Coordinates of C-alpha atoms in Angstrom, one line a residue:
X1 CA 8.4 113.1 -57.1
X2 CA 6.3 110.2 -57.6
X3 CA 6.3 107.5 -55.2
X4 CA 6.4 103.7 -55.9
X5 CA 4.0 101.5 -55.4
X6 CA 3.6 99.8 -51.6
X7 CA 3.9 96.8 -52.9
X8 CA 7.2 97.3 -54.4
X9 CA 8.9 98.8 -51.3
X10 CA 10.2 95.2 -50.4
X11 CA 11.6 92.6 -52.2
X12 CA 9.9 89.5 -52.5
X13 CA 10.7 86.4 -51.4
X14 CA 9.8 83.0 -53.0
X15 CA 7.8 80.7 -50.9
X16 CA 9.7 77.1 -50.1
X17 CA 7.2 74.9 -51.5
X18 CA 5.3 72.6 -48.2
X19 CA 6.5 69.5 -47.6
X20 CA 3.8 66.4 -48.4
X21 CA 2.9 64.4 -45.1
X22 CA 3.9 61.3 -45.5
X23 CA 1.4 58.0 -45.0
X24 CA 2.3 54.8 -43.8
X25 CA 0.9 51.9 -45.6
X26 CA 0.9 48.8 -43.2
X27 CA 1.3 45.9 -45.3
X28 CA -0.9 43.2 -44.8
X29 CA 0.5 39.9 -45.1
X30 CA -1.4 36.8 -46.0
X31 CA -3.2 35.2 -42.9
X32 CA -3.0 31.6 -42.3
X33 CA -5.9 29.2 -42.5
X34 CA -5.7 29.0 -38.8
X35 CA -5.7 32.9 -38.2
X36 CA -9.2 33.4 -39.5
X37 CA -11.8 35.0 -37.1
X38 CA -9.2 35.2 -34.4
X39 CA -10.0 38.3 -33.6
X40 CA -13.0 39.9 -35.7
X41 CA -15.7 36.9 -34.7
X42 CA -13.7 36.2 -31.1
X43 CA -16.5 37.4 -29.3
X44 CA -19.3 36.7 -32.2
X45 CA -18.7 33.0 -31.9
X46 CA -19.8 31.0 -29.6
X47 CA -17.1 28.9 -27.7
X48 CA -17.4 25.0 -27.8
X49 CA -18.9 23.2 -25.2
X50 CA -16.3 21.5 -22.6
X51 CA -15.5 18.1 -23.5
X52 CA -16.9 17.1 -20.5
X53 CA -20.4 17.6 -21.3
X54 CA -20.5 14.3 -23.5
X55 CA -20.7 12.4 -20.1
X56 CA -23.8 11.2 -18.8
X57 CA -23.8 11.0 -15.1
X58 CA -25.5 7.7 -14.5
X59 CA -27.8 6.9 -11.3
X60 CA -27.0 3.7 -10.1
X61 CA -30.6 2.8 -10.0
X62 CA -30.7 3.3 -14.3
X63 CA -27.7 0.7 -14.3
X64 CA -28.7 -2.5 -16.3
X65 CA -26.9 -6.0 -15.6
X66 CA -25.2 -7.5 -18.4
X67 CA -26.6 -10.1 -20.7
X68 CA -23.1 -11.9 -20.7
X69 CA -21.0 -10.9 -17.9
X70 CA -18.8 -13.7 -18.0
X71 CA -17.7 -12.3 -21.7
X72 CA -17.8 -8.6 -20.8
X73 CA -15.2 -8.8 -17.7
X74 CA -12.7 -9.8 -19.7
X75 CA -12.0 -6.3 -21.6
X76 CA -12.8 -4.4 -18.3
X77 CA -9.0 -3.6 -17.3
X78 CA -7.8 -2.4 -20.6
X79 CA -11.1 -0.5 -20.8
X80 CA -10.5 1.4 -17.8
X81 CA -6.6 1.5 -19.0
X82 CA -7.0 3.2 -22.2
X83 CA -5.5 6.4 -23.0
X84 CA -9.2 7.5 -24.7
X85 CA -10.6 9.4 -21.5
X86 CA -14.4 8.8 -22.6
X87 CA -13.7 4.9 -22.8
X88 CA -12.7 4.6 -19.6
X89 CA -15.6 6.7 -18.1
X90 CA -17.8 4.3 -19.9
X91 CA -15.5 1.4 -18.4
X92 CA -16.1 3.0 -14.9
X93 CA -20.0 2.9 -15.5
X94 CA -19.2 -0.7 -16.4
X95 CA -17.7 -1.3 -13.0
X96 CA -20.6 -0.2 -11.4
X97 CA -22.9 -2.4 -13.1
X98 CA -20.8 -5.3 -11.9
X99 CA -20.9 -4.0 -8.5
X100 CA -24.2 -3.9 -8.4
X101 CA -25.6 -6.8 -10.6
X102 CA -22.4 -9.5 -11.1
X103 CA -20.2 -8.7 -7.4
X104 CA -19.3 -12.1 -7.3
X105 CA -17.3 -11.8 -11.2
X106 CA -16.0 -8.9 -10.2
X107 CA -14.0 -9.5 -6.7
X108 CA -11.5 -11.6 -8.6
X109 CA -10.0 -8.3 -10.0
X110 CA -11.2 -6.0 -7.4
X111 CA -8.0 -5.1 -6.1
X112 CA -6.5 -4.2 -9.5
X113 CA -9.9 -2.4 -10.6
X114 CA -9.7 -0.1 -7.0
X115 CA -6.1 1.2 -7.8
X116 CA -6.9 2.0 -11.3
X117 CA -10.2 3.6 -10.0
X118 CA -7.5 6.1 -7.2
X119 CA -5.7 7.0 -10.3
X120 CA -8.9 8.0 -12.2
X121 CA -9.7 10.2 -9.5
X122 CA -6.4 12.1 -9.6
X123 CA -6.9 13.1 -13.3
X124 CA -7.9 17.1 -13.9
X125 CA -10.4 15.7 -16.0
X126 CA -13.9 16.5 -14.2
X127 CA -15.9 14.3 -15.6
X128 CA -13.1 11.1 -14.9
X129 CA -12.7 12.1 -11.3
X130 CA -16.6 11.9 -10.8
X131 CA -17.5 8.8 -12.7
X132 CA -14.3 7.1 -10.9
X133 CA -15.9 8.5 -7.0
X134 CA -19.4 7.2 -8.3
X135 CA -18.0 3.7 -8.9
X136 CA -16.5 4.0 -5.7
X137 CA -19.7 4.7 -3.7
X138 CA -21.2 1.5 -6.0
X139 CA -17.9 -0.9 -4.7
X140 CA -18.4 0.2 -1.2
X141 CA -22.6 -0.6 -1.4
X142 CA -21.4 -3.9 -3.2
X143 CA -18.5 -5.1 -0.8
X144 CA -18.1 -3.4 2.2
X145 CA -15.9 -4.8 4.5
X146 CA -14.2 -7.2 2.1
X147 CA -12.7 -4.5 0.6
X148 CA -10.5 -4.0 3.8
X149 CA -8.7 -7.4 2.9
X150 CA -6.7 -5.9 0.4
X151 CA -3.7 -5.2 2.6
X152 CA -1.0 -5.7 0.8
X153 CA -1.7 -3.1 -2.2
X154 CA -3.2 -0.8 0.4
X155 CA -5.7 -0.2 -2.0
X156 CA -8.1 0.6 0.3
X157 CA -6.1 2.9 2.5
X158 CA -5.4 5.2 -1.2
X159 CA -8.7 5.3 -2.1
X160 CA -9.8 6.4 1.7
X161 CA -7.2 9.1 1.4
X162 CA -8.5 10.1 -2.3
X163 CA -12.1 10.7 -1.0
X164 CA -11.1 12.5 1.9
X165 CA -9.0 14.9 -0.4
X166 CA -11.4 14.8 -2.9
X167 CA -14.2 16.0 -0.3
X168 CA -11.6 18.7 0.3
X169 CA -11.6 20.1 -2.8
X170 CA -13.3 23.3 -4.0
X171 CA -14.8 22.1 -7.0
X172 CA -18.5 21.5 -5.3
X173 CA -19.8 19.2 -7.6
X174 CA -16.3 16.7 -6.7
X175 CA -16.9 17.6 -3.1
X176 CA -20.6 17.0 -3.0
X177 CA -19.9 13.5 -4.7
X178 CA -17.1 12.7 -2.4
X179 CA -19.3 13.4 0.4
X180 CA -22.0 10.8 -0.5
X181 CA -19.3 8.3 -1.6
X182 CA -17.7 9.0 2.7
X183 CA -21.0 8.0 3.8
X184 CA -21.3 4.9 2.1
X185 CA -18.2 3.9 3.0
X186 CA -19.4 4.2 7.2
X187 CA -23.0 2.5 6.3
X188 CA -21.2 -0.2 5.0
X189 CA -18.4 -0.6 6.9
X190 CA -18.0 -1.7 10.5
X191 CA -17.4 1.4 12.6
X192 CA -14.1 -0.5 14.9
X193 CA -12.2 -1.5 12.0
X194 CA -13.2 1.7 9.9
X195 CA -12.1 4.0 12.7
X196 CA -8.6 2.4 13.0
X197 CA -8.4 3.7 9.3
X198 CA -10.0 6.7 10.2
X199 CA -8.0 7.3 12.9
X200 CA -4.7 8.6 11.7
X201 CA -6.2 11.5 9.6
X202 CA -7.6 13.4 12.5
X203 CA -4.1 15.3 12.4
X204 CA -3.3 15.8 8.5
X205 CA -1.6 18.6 8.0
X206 CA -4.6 19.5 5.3
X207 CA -7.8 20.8 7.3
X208 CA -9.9 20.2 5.5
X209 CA -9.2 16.8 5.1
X210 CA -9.1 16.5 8.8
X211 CA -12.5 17.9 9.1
X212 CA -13.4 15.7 6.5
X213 CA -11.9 12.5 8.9
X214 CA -13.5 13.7 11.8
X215 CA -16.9 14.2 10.1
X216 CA -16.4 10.5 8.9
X217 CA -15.0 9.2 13.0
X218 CA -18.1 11.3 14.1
X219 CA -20.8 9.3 11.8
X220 CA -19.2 6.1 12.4
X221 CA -19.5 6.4 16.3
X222 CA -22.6 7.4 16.0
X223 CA -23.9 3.5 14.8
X224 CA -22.1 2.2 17.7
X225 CA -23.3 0.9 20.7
X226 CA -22.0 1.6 24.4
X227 CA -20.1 -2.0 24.4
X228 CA -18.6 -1.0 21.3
X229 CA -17.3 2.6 22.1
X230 CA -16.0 1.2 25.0
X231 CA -14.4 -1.8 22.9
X232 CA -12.3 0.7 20.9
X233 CA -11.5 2.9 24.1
X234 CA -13.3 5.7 25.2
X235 CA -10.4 7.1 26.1
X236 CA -8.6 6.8 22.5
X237 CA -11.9 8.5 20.9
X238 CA -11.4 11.5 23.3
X239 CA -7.9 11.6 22.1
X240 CA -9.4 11.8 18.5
X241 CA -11.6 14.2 19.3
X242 CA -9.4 16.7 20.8
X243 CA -7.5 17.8 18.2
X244 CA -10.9 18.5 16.3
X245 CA -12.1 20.7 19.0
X246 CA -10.4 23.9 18.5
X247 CA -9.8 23.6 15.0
X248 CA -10.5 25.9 12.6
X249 CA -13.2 24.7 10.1
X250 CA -16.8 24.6 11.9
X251 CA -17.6 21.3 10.4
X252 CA -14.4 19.4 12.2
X253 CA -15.3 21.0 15.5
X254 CA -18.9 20.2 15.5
X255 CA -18.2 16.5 15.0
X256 CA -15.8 16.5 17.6
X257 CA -18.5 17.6 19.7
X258 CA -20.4 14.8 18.7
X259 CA -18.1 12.6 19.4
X260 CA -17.5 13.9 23.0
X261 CA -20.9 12.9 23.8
X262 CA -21.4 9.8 22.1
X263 CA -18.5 8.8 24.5
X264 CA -19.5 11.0 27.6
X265 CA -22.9 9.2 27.4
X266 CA -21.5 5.9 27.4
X267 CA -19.5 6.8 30.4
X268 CA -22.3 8.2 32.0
X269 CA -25.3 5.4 31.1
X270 CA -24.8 3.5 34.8
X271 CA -23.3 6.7 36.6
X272 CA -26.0 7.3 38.7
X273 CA -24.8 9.5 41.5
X274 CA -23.1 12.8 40.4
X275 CA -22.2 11.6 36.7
X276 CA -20.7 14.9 36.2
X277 CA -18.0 15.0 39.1
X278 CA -17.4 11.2 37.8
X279 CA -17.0 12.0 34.3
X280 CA -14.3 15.3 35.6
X281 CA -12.3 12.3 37.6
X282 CA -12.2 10.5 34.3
X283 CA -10.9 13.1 31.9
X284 CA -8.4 14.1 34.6
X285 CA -7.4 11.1 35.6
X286 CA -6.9 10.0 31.5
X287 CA -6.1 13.1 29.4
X288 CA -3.9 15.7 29.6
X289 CA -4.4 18.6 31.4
X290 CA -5.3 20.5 28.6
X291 CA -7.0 17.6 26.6
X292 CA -9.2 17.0 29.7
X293 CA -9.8 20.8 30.3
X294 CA -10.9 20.9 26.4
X295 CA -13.5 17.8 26.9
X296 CA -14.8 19.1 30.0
X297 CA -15.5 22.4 28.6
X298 CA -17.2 20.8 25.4
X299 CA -19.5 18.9 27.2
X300 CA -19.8 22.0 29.8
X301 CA -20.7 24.2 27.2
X302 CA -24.4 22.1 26.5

């Protein structure tokens, strides 16, 4: 019997035929002019420069007087008004050089110019909120204490606050310019009407701005003499000071220190037997318990 071939013992099946994978084609569509190098030169390009770079910080020893101020006040205002940010930093330059070379054709619209200059320093703008505490440093050089006549905008008492905040601030540039504009303000302001002003920060609920008041309280009494600490109340600077004592910044407590013994050595200047029971009697007799205890132990504590 012959026998079949192996390969014919089974039937044979057909094979299904494979299916084709099947590609996705994304379809581009047409970028807008705008899209262009979003994405491929992002990181190739290099980005602009801030807008703030234009502005020239001016040294007040490079300002130039005017040729014709008389003409050149006239436009100051709506200068520093305008809604093109770059013209009023120019304008604020401007105010400068009248501060320091034309005062007198300036006061007439002082007042106005110092509450534009507190809302200059309020914009997010860097370059606007420097120019505007330069200017300030300028007015203060320029005017000192006839700048505390303008009582019934308070003009002076917003632009006090704005440094103090701006000093605050973290930006160090703002802060460093803040600081020179503070100390201006005490060299050219008497210390006992300054520290009335002064006076009613040393418990802002910001604290840095309080340490910013105190550092300003503890410069200012520094200038003064033993008949004027005594004029303003050596008792109310202790009161200042207190607060400032434990706070938490360094800076605040190391000019309430200061100011501790500005006072405790104008207590002390004719005390000649046992000045340090006298000045305990004093603090006792005129603090609080725990006011007096803090002073005692400040001045303890050196």
């Amino acid at each position: 019997m012959a026998l079949r071939p192996i390969d014919n013992a089974l039937p044979t099946t057909p094979e299904r035929p494979k299916k084709q994978a099947k590609l996705s084609i994304p379809i581009q569509t047409p970028k807008k002019p705008s899209d262009f190098g979003v994405n491929e030169e992002k990181k190739a390009s290099p980005l602009p420069p801030p807008a703030d770079a234009s502005v020239d910080y001016i040294s007040s020893e490079k300002l130039k007087p005017f040729e014709d101020p008389e003409s050149k006040i006239q436009g100051l205002v709506e200068g520093l008004e305008s809604k093109d940010w770059v013209k009023v930093c120019e304008s604020l330059n401007d105010v400068r050089r009248f501060s320091l070379h034309h005062s007198t054709v300036l006061l007439p619209i002082l007042e106005k110019v110092m509450l534009i200059l507190v809302k200059a320093m309020n914009n997010p703008r860097s370059a606007l909120c420097k120019t505007s505490i330069m200017a300030a440093s300028d007015i203060f050089n320029a005017f000192g204490e006839k700048l505390l006549d303008f009582t019934d905008s308070g003009a002076f008492d917003r632009l006090l606050l704005q440094l103090l905040l701006k000093a605050s601030q973290d930006k160090k540039f703002v802060c460093e310019e803040a600081d020179k504009s503070l100390k201006s303000m005490v060299n050219t302001i008497a210390p006992l009407p300054l520290l009335n002003k002064l006076s009613g920060y040393v418990n802002h609920g910001n604290l840095r701005v309080r340490a910013k008041a105190a550092v300003s309280i503890s410069n200012s009494v520094s200038k003064m003499g033993v008949d004027e600490i005594k004029e303003f109340g050596l008792v109310k600077l202790l009161q200042m000071a207190t607060g400032s004592l434990n706070d938490r910044l360094p800076e605040a407590r190391e000019a309430a220190r200061s100011i501790v013994f500005s006072v405790y050595n104008a207590f002390t200047e004719n005390e000649d037997e046992n000045p340090g029971e006298a000045w305990q009697s004093f603090c006792q007799s005129s603090l609080s318990p725990i006011q007096a205890q803090s002073i005692i132990k400040a001045v303890g504590s050196q």
